[in-house]
Short mmCIF file of C-alpha atoms in Angstrom, two decimals:
data_model
loop_
_atom_site.label_atom_id
_atom_site.label_comp_id
_atom_site.label_asym_id
_atom_site.label_seq_id
_atom_site.Cartn_x
_atom_site.Cartn_y
_atom_site.Cartn_z
CA MET A 1 -21.58 23.94 13.49
CA GLU A 2 -21.37 26.85 11.14
CA ARG A 3 -21.39 26.06 7.43
CA GLU A 4 -18.35 27.09 5.49
CA HIS A 5 -19.15 29.39 2.60
CA ARG A 6 -16.97 29.11 -0.46
CA THR A 7 -17.24 30.38 -3.96
CA TYR A 8 -17.53 28.05 -6.90
CA ALA A 9 -13.96 28.89 -7.90
CA GLN A 10 -12.68 28.00 -4.42
CA ALA A 11 -14.51 24.67 -4.54
CA VAL A 12 -13.01 23.90 -7.96
CA GLU A 13 -9.53 24.77 -6.66
CA ASP A 14 -10.02 22.44 -3.68
CA ILE A 15 -11.19 19.62 -5.94
CA ALA A 16 -8.22 20.13 -8.27
CA ARG A 17 -5.79 20.14 -5.35
CA ASP A 18 -7.35 16.94 -3.95
CA TYR A 19 -7.22 15.31 -7.38
CA VAL A 20 -3.52 16.11 -7.80
CA ARG A 21 -2.84 14.67 -4.35
CA MET A 22 -4.79 11.49 -5.18
CA VAL A 23 -2.87 11.04 -8.43
CA ALA A 24 0.44 11.40 -6.57
CA LEU A 25 -0.66 8.90 -3.92
CA ASN A 26 -1.75 6.43 -6.61
CA GLU A 27 1.62 6.74 -8.33
CA GLU A 28 3.38 6.14 -5.02
CA LEU A 29 1.17 3.14 -4.28
CA ASP A 30 1.90 1.71 -7.74
CA GLU A 31 5.62 2.00 -7.06
CA VAL A 32 5.33 0.32 -3.66
CA LEU A 33 3.27 -2.53 -5.12
CA ARG A 34 5.72 -3.02 -8.01
CA ASP A 35 8.57 -3.21 -5.49
CA ALA A 36 6.65 -5.66 -3.30
CA VAL A 37 5.90 -8.10 -6.11
CA SER A 38 9.36 -7.88 -7.66
CA HIS A 39 11.19 -9.00 -4.53
CA PRO A 40 11.24 -12.45 -2.92
CA THR A 41 8.81 -13.22 -0.10
CA PHE A 42 9.98 -13.70 3.46
CA ASP A 43 9.72 -17.49 3.23
CA GLU A 44 11.73 -17.52 -0.01
CA LEU A 45 14.48 -15.49 1.66
CA CYS A 46 14.49 -17.90 4.61
CA ASP A 47 14.82 -20.88 2.25
CA ARG A 48 17.72 -19.18 0.43
CA ARG A 49 19.52 -18.72 3.75
CA GLY A 50 18.91 -22.37 4.66
CA GLN A 51 16.36 -21.50 7.35
CA HIS A 52 13.79 -24.03 6.14
CA GLU A 53 11.98 -24.42 9.45
CA ARG A 54 11.49 -20.67 9.68
CA ALA A 55 10.22 -20.59 6.08
CA ALA A 56 7.77 -23.40 6.82
CA ALA A 57 6.57 -21.59 9.95
CA ALA A 58 5.96 -18.41 7.95
CA ARG A 59 4.00 -20.30 5.30
CA ARG A 60 1.97 -22.08 7.99
CA LEU A 61 1.17 -18.77 9.69
CA TRP A 62 0.09 -17.18 6.41
CA ARG A 63 -2.10 -20.20 5.63
CA GLU A 64 -3.74 -19.98 9.08
CA ARG A 65 -4.45 -16.28 8.52
CA GLY A 66 -5.84 -16.83 5.04
CA VAL A 67 -2.99 -15.10 3.21
CA SER A 68 -2.23 -16.50 -0.21
CA ALA A 69 0.81 -15.84 -2.35
#
């Protein structure tokens, strides 16, 4: 495999571009996480709709898989 030759300036540009992309992804992830924690969980929605058995099944499945709320 042939090594890629870049100038210092090109390397700095690549790093800056990657950094900007990482910042944007982090902002998007923050937004997704805020949305996820601000909405009811699946079992809560089931309980609200009167589907208590389905809610209990979801909680049981999460417990079996080691997921905690």
